[in-house]
Coordinates of C-alpha atoms (C1' of nucleotides) in Angstrom, one line a residue:
Chain A
M17 CA -21.8 -24.0 -22.9
E18 CA -20.8 -27.4 -21.0
N19 CA -17.8 -27.2 -22.7
L20 CA -17.1 -23.8 -21.3
D21 CA -17.4 -24.7 -18.0
I22 CA -14.9 -27.5 -18.5
E23 CA -12.5 -25.0 -19.8
I24 CA -13.0 -22.4 -16.9
K25 CA -12.1 -25.3 -14.7
S26 CA -8.9 -26.8 -16.4
I27 CA -7.8 -22.8 -16.4
A28 CA -8.6 -22.4 -12.6
D29 CA -6.6 -26.2 -12.1
N30 CA -3.7 -25.1 -14.0
L31 CA -3.3 -21.6 -12.8
S32 CA -4.2 -21.8 -9.4
H33 CA -1.4 -25.1 -8.9
V34 CA 1.3 -22.2 -10.5
V35 CA 1.0 -19.8 -7.7
P36 CA 3.2 -21.3 -5.4
I37 CA 5.6 -22.0 -7.8
L38 CA 5.3 -18.1 -9.0
G39 CA 6.2 -17.1 -5.4
R40 CA 9.2 -19.2 -4.8
I41 CA 10.6 -17.7 -7.8
F42 CA 10.1 -14.1 -8.1
I43 CA 9.5 -13.4 -4.3
K44 CA 11.0 -15.5 -1.9
G45 CA 13.6 -16.3 -4.2
V46 CA 14.6 -12.0 -4.6
R47 CA 13.7 -11.1 -0.9
A48 CA 15.7 -12.0 0.7
K49 CA 18.4 -9.7 -1.5
T50 CA 16.5 -6.9 -0.5
N51 CA 15.0 -5.5 2.8
L52 CA 11.4 -5.1 1.2
S53 CA 8.2 -7.3 2.2
P54 CA 6.6 -9.1 -0.4
Q55 CA 3.8 -6.9 -0.6
T56 CA 6.2 -4.1 -1.0
L57 CA 7.7 -5.6 -3.7
Q58 CA 4.5 -6.0 -5.3
T59 CA 3.3 -2.3 -4.7
L60 CA 6.7 -1.2 -6.6
G61 CA 5.9 -3.7 -9.1
A62 CA 2.8 -2.5 -9.7
L63 CA 3.4 0.9 -9.6
W64 CA 6.1 0.3 -12.4
H65 CA 3.5 -1.7 -14.7
H66 CA 0.9 1.0 -13.9
G67 CA 3.1 4.0 -14.3
K68 CA 0.6 5.6 -11.2
L69 CA -1.9 4.1 -8.9
T70 CA -3.8 5.9 -6.5
M71 CA -4.0 3.9 -3.0
T72 CA -7.3 2.1 -3.5
G73 CA -6.0 0.9 -6.9
I74 CA -3.1 0.1 -5.3
G75 CA -5.1 -1.7 -2.7
Q76 CA -7.2 -3.4 -5.1
H77 CA -3.9 -5.0 -7.4
L78 CA -3.0 -6.4 -4.3
S79 CA -5.9 -6.2 -2.9
V80 CA -4.8 -5.6 0.7
P81 CA -7.2 -3.3 2.9
K82 CA -6.6 0.9 2.5
P83 CA -5.3 1.2 6.3
H84 CA -2.6 -1.3 5.0
V85 CA -1.6 0.3 2.0
T86 CA -0.7 3.5 3.8
A87 CA 1.6 1.8 6.0
L88 CA 3.1 0.1 2.7
V89 CA 3.5 3.1 0.8
D90 CA 5.2 5.2 3.8
K91 CA 7.3 2.6 4.1
L92 CA 8.4 3.1 0.4
I93 CA 8.3 7.0 0.6
A94 CA 11.1 6.7 4.1
E95 CA 13.4 5.0 1.6
E96 CA 12.6 7.7 -1.0
M97 CA 11.4 5.3 -3.5
V98 CA 8.1 6.7 -4.1
E99 CA 6.1 9.7 -3.7
R100 CA 2.9 11.3 -3.2
L101 CA 1.1 13.3 -5.8
N102 CA -2.2 15.4 -5.8
D103 CA -5.0 15.2 -8.4
E104 CA -6.0 18.8 -9.9
H105 CA -9.5 18.0 -9.8
D106 CA -9.9 16.2 -7.3
R107 CA -8.0 16.7 -3.6
R108 CA -9.0 13.4 -2.2
I109 CA -7.3 11.6 -4.5
I110 CA -3.7 10.9 -3.7
Y111 CA -1.5 9.3 -6.3
I112 CA 1.8 7.2 -5.6
Q113 CA 4.1 6.7 -8.4
L114 CA 7.8 5.6 -8.6
T115 CA 10.9 8.3 -8.3
P116 CA 13.9 7.9 -9.6
K117 CA 15.3 6.7 -6.9
G118 CA 12.7 3.6 -7.2
Q119 CA 13.0 3.2 -10.5
E120 CA 16.7 2.6 -10.2
R121 CA 15.9 0.5 -7.1
F122 CA 13.5 -1.7 -9.1
R123 CA 15.3 -2.0 -12.0
E124 CA 17.7 -3.7 -9.9
I125 CA 15.2 -6.1 -8.1
K126 CA 14.1 -7.0 -11.7
L127 CA 17.3 -8.3 -12.1
L128 CA 17.2 -10.5 -9.7
M129 CA 13.9 -12.0 -10.4
V130 CA 15.4 -12.3 -14.2
E131 CA 18.4 -14.8 -12.6
S132 CA 16.0 -16.1 -10.2
L133 CA 14.1 -17.3 -13.4
R134 CA 16.6 -17.7 -15.3
A135 CA 18.2 -20.9 -12.6
S136 CA 14.8 -22.3 -12.6
L137 CA 14.6 -22.3 -16.4
L138 CA 18.2 -23.7 -16.5
L139 CA 17.7 -27.3 -18.4
V140 CA 14.2 -26.1 -20.2
D141 CA 15.2 -25.8 -24.1
K142 CA 15.1 -23.0 -26.1
E143 CA 12.0 -24.1 -27.9
K144 CA 10.0 -25.2 -24.9
L145 CA 11.1 -21.3 -23.8
H146 CA 9.7 -19.7 -26.9
K147 CA 6.6 -21.5 -26.6
L148 CA 6.6 -20.2 -22.1
N149 CA 6.8 -16.4 -23.3
E150 CA 4.3 -16.4 -25.6
S151 CA 1.9 -18.3 -23.1
A152 CA 3.4 -15.9 -19.9
Q153 CA 2.5 -12.9 -22.5
Y154 CA -0.9 -13.9 -23.2
I155 CA -1.9 -14.6 -19.6
N156 CA -0.3 -10.9 -18.5
E157 CA -2.2 -9.7 -21.4
I158 CA -6.0 -11.2 -20.3
L159 CA -5.5 -11.5 -16.1
T160 CA -4.4 -7.6 -16.8
E161 CA -7.7 -6.7 -19.1
V162 CA -9.5 -8.7 -16.6
G163 CA -7.5 -6.9 -13.5
N164 CA -8.3 -3.4 -14.7
T165 CA -11.7 -3.9 -15.5
M166 CA -12.3 -4.9 -11.9
M167 CA -10.2 -1.8 -10.4
Q168 CA -12.9 1.0 -12.4
N169 CA -9.7 3.8 -13.1
C170 CA -6.7 1.9 -12.0
C171 CA -4.1 3.7 -13.7
S172 CA -6.2 6.6 -14.8
S173 CA -3.0 8.6 -16.4
G174 CA -4.2 6.7 -19.2
E175 CA -1.2 4.6 -20.5
C176 CA -0.2 1.2 -18.6
K177 CA 3.5 -0.1 -19.4
K178 CA 2.7 -2.9 -22.1
E179 CA 6.3 -4.0 -22.6
M180 CA 8.9 -4.7 -20.9
D181 CA 11.9 -1.6 -20.7
V182 CA 14.6 -2.4 -18.7
Chain B
M6 CA 22.0 -16.2 -27.2
E7 CA 21.4 -12.9 -27.0
N8 CA 18.0 -13.3 -28.0
L9 CA 17.1 -16.2 -25.4
D10 CA 18.3 -13.9 -22.7
I11 CA 15.6 -11.3 -24.1
E12 CA 13.4 -13.9 -23.8
I13 CA 13.9 -14.8 -20.3
K14 CA 12.9 -11.6 -19.6
S15 CA 10.1 -11.1 -21.0
I16 CA 8.8 -14.4 -19.0
A17 CA 10.3 -12.7 -16.0
D18 CA 8.0 -9.3 -16.8
N19 CA 5.0 -11.0 -17.6
L20 CA 4.9 -13.6 -14.8
S21 CA 6.0 -11.6 -12.0
H22 CA 3.0 -9.0 -13.0
V23 CA 0.5 -11.9 -13.0
V24 CA 1.3 -13.3 -9.0
P25 CA -0.8 -10.7 -7.6
I26 CA -4.3 -10.9 -9.8
L27 CA -3.9 -14.7 -9.4
G28 CA -3.6 -14.2 -5.6
R29 CA -6.5 -11.9 -5.4
I30 CA -8.4 -14.8 -7.2
F31 CA -7.5 -17.8 -5.8
I32 CA -6.7 -16.9 -2.1
K33 CA -7.9 -13.9 -1.4
G34 CA -10.9 -15.0 -3.0
V35 CA -11.3 -18.0 -1.6
R36 CA -10.0 -17.3 1.9
A37 CA -12.9 -15.7 3.3
K38 CA -14.9 -18.4 2.9
T39 CA -13.0 -21.1 4.3
N40 CA -11.0 -20.1 8.0
L41 CA -8.2 -21.6 6.4
S42 CA -4.6 -19.3 5.8
P43 CA -3.2 -19.0 2.5
Q44 CA -0.5 -21.5 3.3
T45 CA -3.0 -24.3 4.7
L46 CA -4.9 -23.7 1.3
Q47 CA -1.5 -24.1 -0.8
T48 CA -0.8 -27.0 1.9
L49 CA -3.7 -28.8 0.5
G50 CA -3.4 -27.9 -3.1
A51 CA 0.0 -29.2 -2.9
L52 CA -1.6 -32.5 -1.9
W53 CA -3.7 -32.8 -3.9
H54 CA -1.8 -32.4 -6.9
H55 CA 0.8 -34.7 -5.7
G56 CA -1.1 -37.3 -3.8
K57 CA 1.4 -37.8 -1.0
L58 CA 5.0 -35.0 0.1
T59 CA 7.1 -35.4 2.8
M60 CA 7.3 -32.4 5.3
T61 CA 10.4 -31.3 3.5
G62 CA 8.6 -31.7 0.1
I63 CA 6.1 -29.7 1.1
G64 CA 8.4 -26.3 2.7
Q65 CA 9.9 -27.0 -0.6
H66 CA 6.7 -26.8 -2.6
L67 CA 5.7 -23.3 -0.4
S68 CA 9.2 -22.4 0.1
V69 CA 8.1 -22.3 3.8
P70 CA 10.6 -23.2 6.8
K71 CA 10.8 -26.8 7.9
P72 CA 9.5 -25.7 11.6
H73 CA 6.6 -23.5 10.2
V74 CA 5.4 -26.3 8.1
T75 CA 5.3 -28.8 11.1
A76 CA 2.6 -25.8 12.6
L77 CA 0.8 -25.6 9.3
V78 CA 0.6 -29.8 9.3
D79 CA -0.4 -29.8 12.6
K80 CA -3.3 -27.3 12.2
L81 CA -4.8 -29.6 9.3
I82 CA -4.3 -32.9 11.3
A83 CA -6.1 -31.0 14.0
E84 CA -8.8 -30.6 11.6
E85 CA -8.8 -34.3 10.5
M86 CA -7.7 -33.1 6.5
V87 CA -4.4 -34.9 6.6
E88 CA -3.1 -37.5 8.3
R89 CA 0.9 -38.5 8.8
L90 CA 2.3 -41.9 7.5
N91 CA 5.7 -43.7 7.9
D92 CA 8.0 -44.5 5.1
E93 CA 8.6 -48.1 5.4
H94 CA 12.8 -48.3 4.4
D95 CA 13.4 -45.1 6.6
R96 CA 11.9 -44.3 9.7
R97 CA 13.1 -40.5 9.3
I98 CA 10.5 -39.4 6.5
I99 CA 7.2 -38.7 7.4
Y100 CA 4.4 -38.6 4.3
I101 CA 1.6 -36.3 4.5
Q102 CA -1.8 -37.1 2.3
L103 CA -5.2 -35.7 2.1
T104 CA -7.8 -37.7 4.5
P105 CA -11.2 -38.5 2.8
K106 CA -12.2 -35.5 4.7
G107 CA -9.8 -33.6 3.5
Q108 CA -10.6 -34.2 -0.3
E109 CA -13.8 -33.6 0.2
R110 CA -13.2 -30.5 1.5
F111 CA -10.9 -29.0 -0.9
R112 CA -13.3 -30.6 -3.9
E113 CA -15.4 -27.7 -2.2
I114 CA -12.3 -25.4 -2.0
K115 CA -12.0 -26.0 -6.0
L116 CA -15.1 -25.0 -6.2
L117 CA -14.9 -21.4 -4.7
M118 CA -11.5 -21.2 -7.0
V119 CA -13.2 -21.8 -10.0
E120 CA -16.6 -19.7 -9.3
S121 CA -13.9 -16.7 -8.1
L122 CA -11.9 -17.3 -11.5
R123 CA -15.6 -17.0 -13.4
A124 CA -16.3 -14.0 -11.8
S125 CA -12.8 -12.5 -13.0
L126 CA -13.0 -13.9 -16.7
L127 CA -16.4 -13.2 -17.1
L128 CA -15.8 -11.0 -20.0
V129 CA -13.6 -12.6 -21.8
D130 CA -15.1 -14.6 -24.9
K131 CA -15.1 -17.8 -25.7
E132 CA -12.1 -18.4 -28.0
K133 CA -9.9 -16.5 -25.7
L134 CA -10.7 -18.5 -23.3
H135 CA -9.7 -21.3 -25.0
K136 CA -6.4 -19.8 -25.8
L137 CA -5.9 -18.7 -22.3
N138 CA -6.5 -22.2 -20.9
E139 CA -3.8 -23.8 -23.4
S140 CA -1.9 -20.8 -22.3
A141 CA -1.9 -21.8 -18.4
Q142 CA -1.8 -25.6 -19.4
Y143 CA 1.2 -24.9 -20.5
I144 CA 2.9 -23.3 -18.1
N145 CA 2.2 -25.3 -15.6
E146 CA 3.0 -28.3 -17.5
I147 CA 6.9 -26.0 -17.8
L148 CA 6.6 -24.9 -14.4
T149 CA 5.7 -28.1 -12.2
E150 CA 8.2 -29.7 -14.7
V151 CA 11.2 -27.6 -13.1
G152 CA 9.6 -27.0 -9.8
N153 CA 9.9 -31.0 -9.4
T154 CA 13.5 -30.7 -10.4
M155 CA 14.3 -28.7 -8.0
M156 CA 13.4 -31.0 -5.0
Q157 CA 15.1 -34.0 -5.5
N158 CA 12.1 -36.7 -5.1
C159 CA 8.9 -34.2 -4.4
C160 CA 6.0 -37.0 -4.7
S161 CA 8.3 -40.0 -3.9
S162 CA 5.0 -42.4 -4.7
G163 CA 6.2 -41.9 -8.1
E164 CA 2.8 -40.5 -9.8
C165 CA 1.4 -37.2 -9.9
K166 CA -1.9 -36.0 -10.9
K167 CA -2.0 -34.3 -14.2
E168 CA -5.4 -33.6 -15.3
M169 CA -7.8 -32.1 -13.4
D170 CA -10.0 -34.6 -11.7
V171 CA -13.2 -32.6 -10.0
Chain C
dG19 C1' -27.7 23.9 2.6
dA20 C1' -27.8 19.5 4.5
dT21 C1' -27.0 14.8 3.1
dA22 C1' -24.7 11.1 1.9
dA23 C1' -20.4 9.0 -0.7
dT24 C1' -15.7 8.7 -1.6
dA25 C1' -10.4 9.0 -0.5
dG26 C1' -7.3 8.6 2.9
dT27 C1' -5.5 8.2 7.7
dT28 C1' -4.9 6.9 12.6
dA29 C1' -5.0 3.4 15.8
dT30 C1' -5.8 -1.2 18.0
dA31 C1' -5.6 -5.9 18.0
dA32 C1' -5.5 -10.5 16.2
dA33 C1' -3.4 -14.1 12.7
dT34 C1' -0.4 -15.6 9.9
dT35 C1' 4.7 -15.9 8.0
dT36 C1' 10.0 -15.8 8.7
dG37 C1' 14.1 -16.7 11.1
dT38 C1' 17.0 -18.7 14.2
dA39 C1' 19.1 -22.3 17.6
dA40 C1' 19.0 -26.4 19.9
dC41 C1' 17.4 -30.8 19.8
dC42 C1' 15.5 -35.8 19.0
dA43 C1' 15.7 -40.0 15.8
dT44 C1' 17.4 -42.4 12.3
dT45 C1' 20.3 -43.2 8.4
dA46 C1' 24.7 -42.8 5.8
dA47 C1' 29.6 -42.6 5.6
dT48 C1' 34.6 -43.2 7.5
Chain D
dA10 C1' 32.0 -47.8 16.0
dT11 C1' 32.5 -43.0 15.4
dT12 C1' 30.3 -39.1 13.1
dA13 C1' 28.3 -36.9 9.8
dA14 C1' 24.2 -36.0 7.7
dT15 C1' 19.4 -36.4 7.1
dG16 C1' 14.3 -35.8 8.2
dG17 C1' 11.1 -33.6 11.5
dT18 C1' 10.2 -31.6 16.0
dT19 C1' 10.5 -27.9 19.7
dA20 C1' 10.8 -23.3 21.3
dC21 C1' 11.1 -18.5 20.8
dA22 C1' 11.4 -13.8 18.7
dA23 C1' 10.4 -11.0 14.9
dA24 C1' 8.4 -9.1 10.8
dT25 C1' 4.4 -8.8 8.5
dT26 C1' -0.1 -8.7 7.2
dT27 C1' -5.5 -9.0 8.1
dA28 C1' -9.0 -6.6 10.1
dT29 C1' -11.9 -3.4 12.5
dA30 C1' -13.7 0.4 14.0
dA31 C1' -13.2 5.8 14.0
dC32 C1' -11.7 10.2 12.2
dT33 C1' -10.6 13.7 8.5
dA34 C1' -11.4 16.3 4.3
dT35 C1' -13.4 16.7 0.1
dT36 C1' -16.5 15.5 -3.3
dA37 C1' -21.5 14.8 -5.1
dT38 C1' -26.5 14.4 -4.1
dC39 C1' -30.8 15.8 -3.3

DNA sequence: GATAATAGTTATAAATTTGTAACCATTAAT
DNA sequence: ATTAATGGTTACAAATTTATAACTATTATC
């Protein structure tokens, strides 16, 4: 069990070091070209991935306090990128989902992200890229899994987008 | 070459989705227990990893404008966690590095990060954890590499800490 | 049916981050 | 010897994020 502990330390070390780099690539590298704040971008990303989220679900995904989620969503609604949806059985619950316009817009944002990443990986050779892809896939798989169990019923619609579908 | 493009898209998709989750684990999960802002935490992390950074080096690592780096460093100096160091050959350059107190303090912060991660990975079994570790290691390796090539001479001291050494 | 819990909003203040412009000191280039 | 470029700071305004408290509407519990 000692061994396992060392492994978690190592994971923490490696992943924490990578946070600002990913931020640079996916947030800062894209932000200037849209008029969207980082958290707004992440909200769209979460909605794209999960298809449908409650207000508290969004808050948990971004770890943002609920009142601020309201503000984020209001802003996105003002731009007609997302819409509110009432739950049939529980009238307290409001789902948020991308509008067609929002989907279109986020598709473009994803292109910007890809370009930003491509620029960063320019000098990385094919084989390393392949291995990087596998690693990224795996990390996303695990972290999405633990992320979901931590929020009760994040995407209550049932199915999350597992794959990219640009 | 078509294939390579798809791979980059996939990497972008997976890594971008993971950004808010990592933020939750390593930044938000730790912040409350320290009185440090996210960027201040990341500054310490970068210094821990690189040992020594110039002001612009810090700015590039966090992608933060230079004037704000001054503010961040000033704050850390006020808490005696980092210190300025002059370059022998170029008197414009100022290196920042952790003080012993700062190292001690960041060691504690790393413990908090590990605990936060451990809590998230509670339900993940041993084998997955092992594979996760390998993936995290690889991603850090590649991204650190491209990160460094993008900033001319980030850690001009020469040697970066490659391994965890808590 | 009264009470407690949940989902979301409104309002507000404070902290943090972002973005500029102008500036000093030092080094590089011509 | 000027002039240009680099590394860093100061000053300031704006945008974004964080943190609370109080509140409404609805559902769950006893």
